[in-house]
Coordinates of C-alpha atoms and ligand atoms in Angstrom, one line a residue:
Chain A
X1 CA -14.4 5.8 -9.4
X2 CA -15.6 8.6 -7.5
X3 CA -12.6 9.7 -6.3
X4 CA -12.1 12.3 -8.5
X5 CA -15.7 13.8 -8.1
X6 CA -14.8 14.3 -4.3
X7 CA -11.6 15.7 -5.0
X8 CA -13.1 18.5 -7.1
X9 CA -15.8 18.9 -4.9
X10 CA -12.9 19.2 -2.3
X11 CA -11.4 22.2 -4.6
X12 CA -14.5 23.6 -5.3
X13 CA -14.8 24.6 -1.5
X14 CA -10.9 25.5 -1.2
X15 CA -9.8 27.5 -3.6
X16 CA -12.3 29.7 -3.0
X17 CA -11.7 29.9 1.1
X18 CA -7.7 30.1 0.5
X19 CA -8.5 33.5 -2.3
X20 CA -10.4 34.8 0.5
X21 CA -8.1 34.4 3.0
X22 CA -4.8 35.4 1.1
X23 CA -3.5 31.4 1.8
X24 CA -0.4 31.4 -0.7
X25 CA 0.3 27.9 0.8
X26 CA -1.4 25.1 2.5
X27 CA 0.7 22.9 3.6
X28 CA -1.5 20.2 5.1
X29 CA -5.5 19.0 4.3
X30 CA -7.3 16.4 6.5
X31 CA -10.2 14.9 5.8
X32 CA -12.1 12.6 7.6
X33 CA -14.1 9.7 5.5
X34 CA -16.0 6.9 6.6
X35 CA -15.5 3.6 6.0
X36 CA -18.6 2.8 4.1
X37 CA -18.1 5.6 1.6
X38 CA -16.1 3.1 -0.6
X39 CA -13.1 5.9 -1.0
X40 CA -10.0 4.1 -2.2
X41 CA -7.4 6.3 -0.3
X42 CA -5.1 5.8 -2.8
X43 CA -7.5 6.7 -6.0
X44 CA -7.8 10.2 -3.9
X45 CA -4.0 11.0 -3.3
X46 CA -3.7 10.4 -6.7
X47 CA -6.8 12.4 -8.0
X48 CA -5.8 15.3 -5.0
X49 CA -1.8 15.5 -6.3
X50 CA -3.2 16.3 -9.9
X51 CA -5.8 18.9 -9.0
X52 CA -3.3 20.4 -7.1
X53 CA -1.0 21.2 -9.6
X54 CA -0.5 25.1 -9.9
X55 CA -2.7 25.8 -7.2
X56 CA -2.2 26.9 -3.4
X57 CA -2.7 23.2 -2.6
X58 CA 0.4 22.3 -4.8
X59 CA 2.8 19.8 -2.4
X60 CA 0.0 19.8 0.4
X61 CA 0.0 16.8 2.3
X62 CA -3.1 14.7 1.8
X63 CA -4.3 13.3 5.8
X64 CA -7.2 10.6 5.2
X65 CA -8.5 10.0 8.6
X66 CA -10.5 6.7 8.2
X67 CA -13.6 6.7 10.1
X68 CA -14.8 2.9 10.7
X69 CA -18.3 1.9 11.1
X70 CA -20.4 1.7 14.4
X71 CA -24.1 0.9 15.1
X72 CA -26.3 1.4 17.4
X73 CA -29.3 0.1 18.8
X74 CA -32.1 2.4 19.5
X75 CA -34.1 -0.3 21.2
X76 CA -31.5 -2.2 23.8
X77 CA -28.7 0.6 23.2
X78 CA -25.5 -1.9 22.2
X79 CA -23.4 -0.6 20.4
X80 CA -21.1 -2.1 18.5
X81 CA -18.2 -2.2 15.2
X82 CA -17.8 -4.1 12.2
X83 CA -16.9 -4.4 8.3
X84 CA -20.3 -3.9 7.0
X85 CA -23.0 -2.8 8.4
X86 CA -26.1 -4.4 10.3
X87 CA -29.8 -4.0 9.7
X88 CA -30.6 -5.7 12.6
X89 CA -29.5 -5.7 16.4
X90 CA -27.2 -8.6 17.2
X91 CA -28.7 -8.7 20.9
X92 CA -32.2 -8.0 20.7
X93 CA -33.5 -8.5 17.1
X94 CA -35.2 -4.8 16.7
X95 CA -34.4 -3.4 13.1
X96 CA -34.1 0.5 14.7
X97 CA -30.7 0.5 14.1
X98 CA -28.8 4.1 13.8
X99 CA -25.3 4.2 11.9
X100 CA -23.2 6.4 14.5
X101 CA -20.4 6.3 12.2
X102 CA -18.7 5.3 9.2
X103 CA -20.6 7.8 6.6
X104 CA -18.8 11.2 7.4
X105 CA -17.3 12.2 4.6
X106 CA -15.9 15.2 5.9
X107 CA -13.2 18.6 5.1
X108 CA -11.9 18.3 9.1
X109 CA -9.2 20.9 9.2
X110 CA -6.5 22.9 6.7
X111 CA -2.6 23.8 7.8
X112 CA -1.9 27.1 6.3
X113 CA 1.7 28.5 5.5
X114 CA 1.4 32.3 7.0
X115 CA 3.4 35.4 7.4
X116 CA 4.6 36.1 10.8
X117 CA 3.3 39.4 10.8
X118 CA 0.1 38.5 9.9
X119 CA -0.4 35.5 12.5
X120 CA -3.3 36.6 14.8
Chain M
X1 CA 6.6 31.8 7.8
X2 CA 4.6 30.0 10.3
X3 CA 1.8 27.6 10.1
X4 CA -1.5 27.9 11.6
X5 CA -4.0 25.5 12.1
X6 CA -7.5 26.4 10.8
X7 CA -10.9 24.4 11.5
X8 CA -13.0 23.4 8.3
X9 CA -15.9 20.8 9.4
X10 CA -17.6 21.0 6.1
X11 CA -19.1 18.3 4.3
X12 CA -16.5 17.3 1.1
X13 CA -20.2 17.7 -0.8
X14 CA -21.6 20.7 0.4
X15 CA -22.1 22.6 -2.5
X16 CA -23.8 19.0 -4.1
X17 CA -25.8 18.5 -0.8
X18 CA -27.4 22.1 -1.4
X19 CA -28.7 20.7 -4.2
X20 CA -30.2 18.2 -3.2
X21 CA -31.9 19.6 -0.4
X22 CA -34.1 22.3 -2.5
X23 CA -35.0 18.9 -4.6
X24 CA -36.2 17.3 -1.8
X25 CA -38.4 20.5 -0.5
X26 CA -39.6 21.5 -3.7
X27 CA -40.9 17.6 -4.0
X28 CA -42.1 17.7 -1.0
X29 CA -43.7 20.8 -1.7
X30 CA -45.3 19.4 -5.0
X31 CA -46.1 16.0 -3.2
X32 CA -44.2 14.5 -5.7
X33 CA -42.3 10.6 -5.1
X34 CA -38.9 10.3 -6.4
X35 CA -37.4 6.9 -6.4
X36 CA -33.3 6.6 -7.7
X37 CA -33.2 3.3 -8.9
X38 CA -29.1 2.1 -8.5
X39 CA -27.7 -1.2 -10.3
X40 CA -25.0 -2.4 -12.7
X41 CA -25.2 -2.1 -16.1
X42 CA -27.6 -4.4 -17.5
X43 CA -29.2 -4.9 -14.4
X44 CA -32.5 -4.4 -16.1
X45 CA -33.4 -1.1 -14.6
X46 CA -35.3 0.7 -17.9
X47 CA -36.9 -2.5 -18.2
X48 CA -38.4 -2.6 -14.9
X49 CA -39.0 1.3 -15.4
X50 CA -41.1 0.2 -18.8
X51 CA -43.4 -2.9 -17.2
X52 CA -44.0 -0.1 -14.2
X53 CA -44.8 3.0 -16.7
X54 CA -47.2 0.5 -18.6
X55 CA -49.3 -0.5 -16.0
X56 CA -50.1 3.5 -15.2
X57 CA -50.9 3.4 -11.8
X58 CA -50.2 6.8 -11.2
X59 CA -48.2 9.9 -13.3
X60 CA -44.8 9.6 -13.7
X61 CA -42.3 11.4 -15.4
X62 CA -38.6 9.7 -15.9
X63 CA -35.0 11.4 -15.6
X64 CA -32.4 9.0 -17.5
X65 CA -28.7 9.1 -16.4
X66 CA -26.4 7.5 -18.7
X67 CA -22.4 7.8 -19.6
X68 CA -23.6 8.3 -23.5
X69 CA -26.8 8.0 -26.1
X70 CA -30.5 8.7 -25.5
X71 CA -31.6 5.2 -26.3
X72 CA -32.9 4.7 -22.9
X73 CA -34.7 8.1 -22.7
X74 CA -36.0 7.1 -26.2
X75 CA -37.2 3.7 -25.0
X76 CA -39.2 5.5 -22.0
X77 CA -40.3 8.2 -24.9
X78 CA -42.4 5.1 -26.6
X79 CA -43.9 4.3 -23.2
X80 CA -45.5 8.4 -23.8
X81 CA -43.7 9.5 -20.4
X82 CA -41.6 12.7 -20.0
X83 CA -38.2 12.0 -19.6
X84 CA -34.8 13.8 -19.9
X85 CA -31.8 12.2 -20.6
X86 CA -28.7 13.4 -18.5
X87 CA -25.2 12.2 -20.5
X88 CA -22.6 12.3 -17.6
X89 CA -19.9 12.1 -20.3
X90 CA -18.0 9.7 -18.5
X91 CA -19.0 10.4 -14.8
X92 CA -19.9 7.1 -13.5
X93 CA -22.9 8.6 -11.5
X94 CA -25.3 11.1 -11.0
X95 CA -25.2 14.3 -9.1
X96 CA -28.0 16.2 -7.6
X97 CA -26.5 19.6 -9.4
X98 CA -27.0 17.5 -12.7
X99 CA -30.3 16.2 -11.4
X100 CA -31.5 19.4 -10.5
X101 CA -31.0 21.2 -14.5
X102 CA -32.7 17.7 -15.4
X103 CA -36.0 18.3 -13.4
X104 CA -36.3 22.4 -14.6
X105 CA -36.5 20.8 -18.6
X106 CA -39.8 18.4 -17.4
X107 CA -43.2 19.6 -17.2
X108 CA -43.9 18.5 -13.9
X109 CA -47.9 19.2 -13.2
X110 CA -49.4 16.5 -12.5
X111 CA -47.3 14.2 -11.9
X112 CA -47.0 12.1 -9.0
X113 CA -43.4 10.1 -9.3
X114 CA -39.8 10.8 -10.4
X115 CA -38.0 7.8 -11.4
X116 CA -34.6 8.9 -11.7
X117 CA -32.5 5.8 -13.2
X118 CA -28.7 6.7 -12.3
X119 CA -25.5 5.3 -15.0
X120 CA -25.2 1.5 -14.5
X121 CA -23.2 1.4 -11.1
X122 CA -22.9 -0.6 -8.0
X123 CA -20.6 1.5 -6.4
X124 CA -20.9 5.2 -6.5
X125 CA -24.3 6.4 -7.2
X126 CA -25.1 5.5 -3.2
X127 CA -22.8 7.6 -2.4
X128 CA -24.6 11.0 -4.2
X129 CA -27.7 12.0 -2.3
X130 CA -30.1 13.2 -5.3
X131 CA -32.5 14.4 -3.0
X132 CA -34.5 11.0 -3.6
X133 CA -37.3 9.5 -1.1
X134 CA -35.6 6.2 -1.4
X135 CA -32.7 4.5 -3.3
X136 CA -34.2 1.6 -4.9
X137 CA -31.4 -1.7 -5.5
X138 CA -32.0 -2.9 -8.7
X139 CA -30.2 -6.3 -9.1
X140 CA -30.6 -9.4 -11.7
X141 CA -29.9 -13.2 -10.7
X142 CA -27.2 -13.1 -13.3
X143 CA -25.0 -11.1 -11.3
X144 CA -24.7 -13.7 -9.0
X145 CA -26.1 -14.0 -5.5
X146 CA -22.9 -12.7 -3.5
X147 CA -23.8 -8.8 -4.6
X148 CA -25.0 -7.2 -1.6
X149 CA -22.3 -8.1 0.7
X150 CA -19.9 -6.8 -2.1
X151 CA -21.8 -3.3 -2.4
X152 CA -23.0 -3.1 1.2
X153 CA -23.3 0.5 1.6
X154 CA -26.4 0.7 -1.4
X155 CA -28.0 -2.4 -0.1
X156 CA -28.0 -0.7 3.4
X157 CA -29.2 2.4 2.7
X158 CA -32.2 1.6 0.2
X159 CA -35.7 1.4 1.0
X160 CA -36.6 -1.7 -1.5
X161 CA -34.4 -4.2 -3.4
X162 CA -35.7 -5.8 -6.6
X163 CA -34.1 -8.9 -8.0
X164 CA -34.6 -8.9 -11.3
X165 CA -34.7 -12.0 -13.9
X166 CA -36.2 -14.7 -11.7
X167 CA -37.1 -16.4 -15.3
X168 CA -33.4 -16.9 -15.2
X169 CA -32.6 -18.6 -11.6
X170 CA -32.3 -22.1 -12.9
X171 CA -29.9 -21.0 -15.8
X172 CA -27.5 -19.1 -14.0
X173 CA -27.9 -21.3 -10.3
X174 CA -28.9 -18.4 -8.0
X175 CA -28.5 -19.1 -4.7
X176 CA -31.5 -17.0 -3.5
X177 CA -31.7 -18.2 -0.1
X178 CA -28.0 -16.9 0.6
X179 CA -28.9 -13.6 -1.5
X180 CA -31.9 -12.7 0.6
X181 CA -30.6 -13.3 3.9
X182 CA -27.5 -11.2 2.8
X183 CA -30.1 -8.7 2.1
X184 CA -32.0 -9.1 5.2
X185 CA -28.9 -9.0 7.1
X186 CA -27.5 -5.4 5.7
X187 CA -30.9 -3.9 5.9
X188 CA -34.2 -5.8 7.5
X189 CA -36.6 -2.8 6.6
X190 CA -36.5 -2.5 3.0
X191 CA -38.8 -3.7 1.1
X192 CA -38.0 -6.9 -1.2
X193 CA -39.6 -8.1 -4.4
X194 CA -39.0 -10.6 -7.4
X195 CA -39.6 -9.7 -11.1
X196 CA -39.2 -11.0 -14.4
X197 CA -39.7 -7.6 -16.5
X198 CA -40.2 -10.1 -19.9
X199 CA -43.1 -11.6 -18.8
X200 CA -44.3 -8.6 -16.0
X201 CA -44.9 -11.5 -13.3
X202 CA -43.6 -10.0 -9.9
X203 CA -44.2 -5.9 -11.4
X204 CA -47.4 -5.5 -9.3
X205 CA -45.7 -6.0 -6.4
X206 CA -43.3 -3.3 -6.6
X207 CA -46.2 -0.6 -8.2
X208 CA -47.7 -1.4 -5.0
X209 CA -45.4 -0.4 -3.0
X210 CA -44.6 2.7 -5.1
X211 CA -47.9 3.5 -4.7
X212 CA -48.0 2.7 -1.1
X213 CA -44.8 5.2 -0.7
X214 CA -46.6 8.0 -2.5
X215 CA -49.8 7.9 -0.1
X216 CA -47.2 7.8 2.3
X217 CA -45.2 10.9 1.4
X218 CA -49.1 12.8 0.4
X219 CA -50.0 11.9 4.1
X220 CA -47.0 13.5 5.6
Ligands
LIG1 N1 -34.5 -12.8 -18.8 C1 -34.6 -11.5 -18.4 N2 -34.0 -10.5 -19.1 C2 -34.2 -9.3 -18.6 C3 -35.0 -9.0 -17.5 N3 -35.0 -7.6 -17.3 C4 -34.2 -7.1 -18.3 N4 -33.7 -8.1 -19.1 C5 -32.8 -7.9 -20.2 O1 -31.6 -7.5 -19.7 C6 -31.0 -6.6 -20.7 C7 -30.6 -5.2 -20.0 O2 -31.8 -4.6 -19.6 P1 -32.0 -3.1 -19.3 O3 -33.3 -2.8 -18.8 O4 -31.5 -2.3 -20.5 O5 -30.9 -2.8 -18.2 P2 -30.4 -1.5 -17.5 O6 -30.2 -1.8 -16.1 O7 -31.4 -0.4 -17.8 O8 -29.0 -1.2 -18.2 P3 -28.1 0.1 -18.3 O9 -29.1 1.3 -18.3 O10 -27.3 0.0 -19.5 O11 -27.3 0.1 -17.0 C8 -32.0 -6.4 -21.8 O12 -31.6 -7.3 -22.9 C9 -33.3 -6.8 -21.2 O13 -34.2 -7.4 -22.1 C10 -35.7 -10.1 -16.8 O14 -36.4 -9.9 -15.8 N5 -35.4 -11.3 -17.3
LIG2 MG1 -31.0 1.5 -18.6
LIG3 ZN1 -30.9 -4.1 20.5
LIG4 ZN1 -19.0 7.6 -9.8

């Protein structure tokens, strides 16, 4: 259950960014995570609503982009997708294999509730 | 009121990863090896730590991570190694920030390896970088041989897998054909070894290549 280590850790960068800014309000957080970072989506809505409670985040809408995994080859250059990932190429055998994707685990973007006035 | 949009692109782990990264260049730095050995609880990981320390191949100081108690710090005491004992208080795994407070309470002149053993845990300590060289997979027969298709993402990542009580194959029926291909399939590089930590047959192997690792990292 990690879920609740990354949503501090999530808080820990926020709070701080929406003080600085003046945020009263965000409205919307998106996070990007992939696949093979074991995140039980609904562990971290869960974890998220609590921390949120009395802060600026309070009723923000939790977005979890799932990121699924792709491989690549470094020696033929396939690519390819799959549930878990290879240590070996599927074509040509070699065991230089990058993961492209699949491991981001990632704050992407924040929707922020602002006076007009203040809008730039 | 209007909203606006505004661009984050920050690791969720930032502040952790920072961490981690002055671990790994102060290691470097030192030329020291650290190893963060990952398995379920029970897999035998203080055990293996004990037959390794034993043979003193080379200096090693030990960081424990446990939920509660110091009686595996204690057990590595008796071995006369440093170690620190982390208690996560029911965090389920380590984190470089706690790592990092571990390593300033060790005296580390002279030695060459930091085994960090992280709370008994299949699942999340592979997802904390501790500013490690490699993850080592510690898993025992008894577990069953279907494990690393289960917990893909540590069997992936790590740079050896040890499967630990071998004394125990015939007793529990461990399919070790289908375990190591599993293995072989998620991660064809790392290195792979078999040890019964009662008896210490199978230990040398893996000192090897812990010692083969730290030439490695004095070379570089
Ligand atoms: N038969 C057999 N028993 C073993 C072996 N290695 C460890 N054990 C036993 O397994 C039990 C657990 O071993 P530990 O070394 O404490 O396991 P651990 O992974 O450190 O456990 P936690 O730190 O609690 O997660 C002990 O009773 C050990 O004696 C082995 O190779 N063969
Ligand atoms: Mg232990
Ligand atoms: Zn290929
Ligand atoms: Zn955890």
């Amino acid at each position: 259950m990690h879920e609740m280590s990354l949503v501090e850790a999530v808080f820990e960068s926020l709070l701080p960014l929406c003080a600085d800014n003046g945020w009263k309000r965000v409205e919307k957080v998106t996070l990007k995570i992939g696949t093979l970072r074991q995140v039980i989506p609904e562990a971290l809505l869960f974890c998220f609503e609590t921390a949120a409670a009395g802060t600026p985040l309070e009723g923000a809408m939790l977005d979890i982009q799932e990121v699924p995994i792709r491989q690549k080859c470094r020696h033929c250059g396939l690519e390819w997708g799959g549930e878990i990932p290879l240590g070996r190429c599927t074509a040509c055998g070699s065991t230089e294999v990058d993961t492209i994707s699949g491991v981001e685990l990632d704050i992407e973007s924040l929707e922020v509730a602002v006076d007009d006035d203040e809008k730039s | 009121m209007t909203t606006k949009k505004v661009s984050i692109f920050k690791s969720v782990l930032a502040a952790d990863e920072q961490f981690a990264h002055s671990i790994r260049k102060e290691m470097s730095e030192r030329e020291i090896l650290v190893l963060n050995l990952i398995g379920s609880p029970g897999a035998g990981k203080t055990s293996l730590l004990e037959e390794t320390l034993k043979r003193r191949r080379f200096n090693s100081a030990v960081v424990e991570g446990d939920i509660a108690t110091a009686r595996d710090a204690e057990r590595i005491a008796s071995c006369c190694v440093p170690v620190v004992q982390i208690n996560t208080r029911g965090g389920c795994h380590l984190e470089a920030n706690l790592v990092s407070k571990a390593l300033k309470a060790l005296s580390l002149e002279n030695v060459d390896v930091v085994f960090i053993e992280n709370v008994g845990n299949l699942v999340c300590p592979a997802e904390f970088d501790l500013g490690e060289d490699y993850k080592v997979a510690v898993c025992s027969s008894a577990e069953g041989a279907d494990k690393p298709l289960k917990y893909p993402h540590l069997f992936h990542e790590c740079g050896a897998v040890v499967l630990t009580k071998k004394d125990l194959f015939p007793h529990v029926r461990f399919d070790r054909d289908l375990f190591w291909s599993d293995v072989d399939s998620l991660n064809a590089k790392a290195a792979k070894f078999e040890v019964d930590n009662l008896s210490g047959e199978g230990i040398d192997g893996w000192v090897d290549q812990v010692e083969k690792w730290l030439n490695l990292k004095r070379r570089s």
